[in-house]
Amino acid sequence: MAQPIRQIVHAPRDERREAKERVEQAVIDSADGIVDGLQLLKACEEKGLIPFVRALVEQGDDVLRVVVQAVSRKGVTDGLKNLIGAAQFLSVVPPEDMERVFHALARGLERATQQEANGRMGVYDVLKALRDPDVGRSLAMLFAFLKGMGSGLGDPDLAQPSHEDRGPEV
């Protein structure tokens, strides 16, 4: 009869080989991301950002302290809140409408710079200009804007923006 097995002998594992295989598999699985990351790293190196980022990370605590002190001043926090409000406003306006208005503003500024700077307009010149269809369209848009703004100012629910879901206060 055979002797009972009293000790199990495990085959030695080659941890370095297994780690190397896992790394190779990860490289194969993420090849596109790695190539993109290397391109980003190259672009950062070409622009001289690598030393800047390294210094920023090495001096992170001091930099963070200075940034927090600068941002926590009253004027800066108000400016940041205004910037966030402007971004929220722009996010509600359809891009096509903004493009149309900006294009119209550009044409208006172009026309205004062509106009003689000290040119005077009399009452009859103003009345004549009011008959121009382009001026009429601009005035109609301006009055529609003023009407909408006035109704927004008159409605207490619209005048006070809700502070729901605004994230942490700065």
PDB file of C-alpha atoms in Angstrom, residues 35-112:
ATOM      1  CA  VAL A  35      -1.436  56.068 -28.110  1.00  0.00           C
ATOM      2  CA  ASP A  36      -3.714  59.058 -27.399  1.00  0.00           C
ATOM      3  CA  GLY A  37      -2.032  59.546 -24.027  1.00  0.00           C
ATOM      4  CA  LEU A  38       1.415  59.477 -25.615  1.00  0.00           C
ATOM      5  CA  GLN A  39       0.311  62.036 -28.211  1.00  0.00           C
ATOM      6  CA  LEU A  40      -0.997  64.254 -25.420  1.00  0.00           C
ATOM      7  CA  LEU A  41       2.251  63.842 -23.507  1.00  0.00           C
ATOM      8  CA  LYS A  42       4.242  64.749 -26.634  1.00  0.00           C
ATOM      9  CA  ALA A  43       2.110  67.867 -27.196  1.00  0.00           C
ATOM     10  CA  CYS A  44       2.596  68.899 -23.558  1.00  0.00           C
ATOM     11  CA  GLU A  45       6.345  68.400 -23.904  1.00  0.00           C
ATOM     12  CA  GLU A  46       6.444  70.479 -27.099  1.00  0.00           C
ATOM     13  CA  LYS A  47       4.561  73.314 -25.385  1.00  0.00           C
ATOM     14  CA  GLY A  48       6.807  73.190 -22.320  1.00  0.00           C
ATOM     15  CA  LEU A  49       4.032  72.131 -19.953  1.00  0.00           C
ATOM     16  CA  ILE A  50       5.816  69.135 -18.444  1.00  0.00           C
ATOM     17  CA  PRO A  51       8.231  71.176 -16.251  1.00  0.00           C
ATOM     18  CA  PHE A  52       5.357  73.468 -15.272  1.00  0.00           C
ATOM     19  CA  VAL A  53       3.094  70.583 -14.234  1.00  0.00           C
ATOM     20  CA  ARG A  54       5.964  68.845 -12.422  1.00  0.00           C
ATOM     21  CA  ALA A  55       6.725  72.024 -10.440  1.00  0.00           C
ATOM     22  CA  LEU A  56       3.022  72.483  -9.751  1.00  0.00           C
ATOM     23  CA  VAL A  57       2.737  68.965  -8.359  1.00  0.00           C
ATOM     24  CA  GLU A  58       5.941  69.252  -6.331  1.00  0.00           C
ATOM     25  CA  GLN A  59       4.854  72.567  -4.802  1.00  0.00           C
ATOM     26  CA  GLY A  60       1.174  71.598  -4.732  1.00  0.00           C
ATOM     27  CA  ASP A  61       0.407  72.549  -1.129  1.00  0.00           C
ATOM     28  CA  ASP A  62       1.902  76.031  -1.466  1.00  0.00           C
ATOM     29  CA  VAL A  63       0.212  76.616  -4.822  1.00  0.00           C
ATOM     30  CA  LEU A  64      -3.132  75.401  -3.497  1.00  0.00           C
ATOM     31  CA  ARG A  65      -2.867  77.711  -0.485  1.00  0.00           C
ATOM     32  CA  VAL A  66      -2.158  80.728  -2.722  1.00  0.00           C
ATOM     33  CA  VAL A  67      -5.012  79.825  -5.100  1.00  0.00           C
ATOM     34  CA  VAL A  68      -7.482  79.403  -2.227  1.00  0.00           C
ATOM     35  CA  GLN A  69      -6.430  82.750  -0.737  1.00  0.00           C
ATOM     36  CA  ALA A  70      -6.779  84.489  -4.103  1.00  0.00           C
ATOM     37  CA  VAL A  71     -10.147  82.933  -4.920  1.00  0.00           C
ATOM     38  CA  SER A  72     -11.649  83.478  -1.485  1.00  0.00           C
ATOM     39  CA  ARG A  73     -11.488  87.273  -1.750  1.00  0.00           C
ATOM     40  CA  LYS A  74     -14.910  88.939  -2.005  1.00  0.00           C
ATOM     41  CA  GLY A  75     -14.507  90.443  -5.467  1.00  0.00           C
ATOM     42  CA  VAL A  76     -13.169  87.233  -6.959  1.00  0.00           C
ATOM     43  CA  THR A  77     -15.996  85.086  -5.606  1.00  0.00           C
ATOM     44  CA  ASP A  78     -18.560  87.576  -6.929  1.00  0.00           C
ATOM     45  CA  GLY A  79     -16.839  87.533 -10.310  1.00  0.00           C
ATOM     46  CA  LEU A  80     -16.861  83.741 -10.382  1.00  0.00           C
ATOM     47  CA  LYS A  81     -20.561  83.685  -9.500  1.00  0.00           C
ATOM     48  CA  ASN A  82     -21.260  86.176 -12.300  1.00  0.00           C
ATOM     49  CA  LEU A  83     -19.227  84.071 -14.719  1.00  0.00           C
ATOM     50  CA  ILE A  84     -21.199  80.972 -13.743  1.00  0.00           C
ATOM     51  CA  GLY A  85     -24.447  82.909 -14.175  1.00  0.00           C
ATOM     52  CA  ALA A  86     -23.370  84.065 -17.633  1.00  0.00           C
ATOM     53  CA  ALA A  87     -22.475  80.493 -18.586  1.00  0.00           C
ATOM     54  CA  GLN A  88     -25.877  79.307 -17.351  1.00  0.00           C
ATOM     55  CA  PHE A  89     -27.567  82.046 -19.396  1.00  0.00           C
ATOM     56  CA  LEU A  90     -25.656  81.076 -22.531  1.00  0.00           C
ATOM     57  CA  SER A  91     -26.524  77.422 -22.013  1.00  0.00           C
ATOM     58  CA  VAL A  92     -30.269  78.166 -22.259  1.00  0.00           C
ATOM     59  CA  VAL A  93     -30.083  80.242 -25.432  1.00  0.00           C
ATOM     60  CA  PRO A  94     -30.153  78.090 -28.570  1.00  0.00           C
ATOM     61  CA  PRO A  95     -26.846  78.352 -30.481  1.00  0.00           C
ATOM     62  CA  GLU A  96     -28.638  79.232 -33.716  1.00  0.00           C
ATOM     63  CA  ASP A  97     -30.244  82.263 -32.072  1.00  0.00           C
ATOM     64  CA  MET A  98     -26.933  83.404 -30.575  1.00  0.00           C
ATOM     65  CA  GLU A  99     -25.214  82.997 -33.943  1.00  0.00           C
ATOM     66  CA  ARG A 100     -27.906  85.063 -35.651  1.00  0.00           C
ATOM     67  CA  VAL A 101     -27.713  87.835 -33.036  1.00  0.00           C
ATOM     68  CA  PHE A 102     -23.894  87.915 -33.079  1.00  0.00           C
ATOM     69  CA  HIS A 103     -23.894  88.054 -36.877  1.00  0.00           C
ATOM     70  CA  ALA A 104     -26.361  90.930 -36.777  1.00  0.00           C
ATOM     71  CA  LEU A 105     -24.274  92.711 -34.123  1.00  0.00           C
ATOM     72  CA  ALA A 106     -21.157  92.329 -36.264  1.00  0.00           C
ATOM     73  CA  ARG A 107     -22.926  93.829 -39.275  1.00  0.00           C
ATOM     74  CA  GLY A 108     -24.266  96.651 -37.118  1.00  0.00           C
ATOM     75  CA  LEU A 109     -20.815  97.429 -35.728  1.00  0.00           C
ATOM     76  CA  GLU A 110     -19.354  97.321 -39.228  1.00  0.00           C
ATOM     77  CA  ARG A 111     -21.985  99.789 -40.417  1.00  0.00           C
ATOM     78  CA  ALA A 112     -21.482 101.985 -37.343  1.00  0.00           C
TER      79      ALA A 112
END
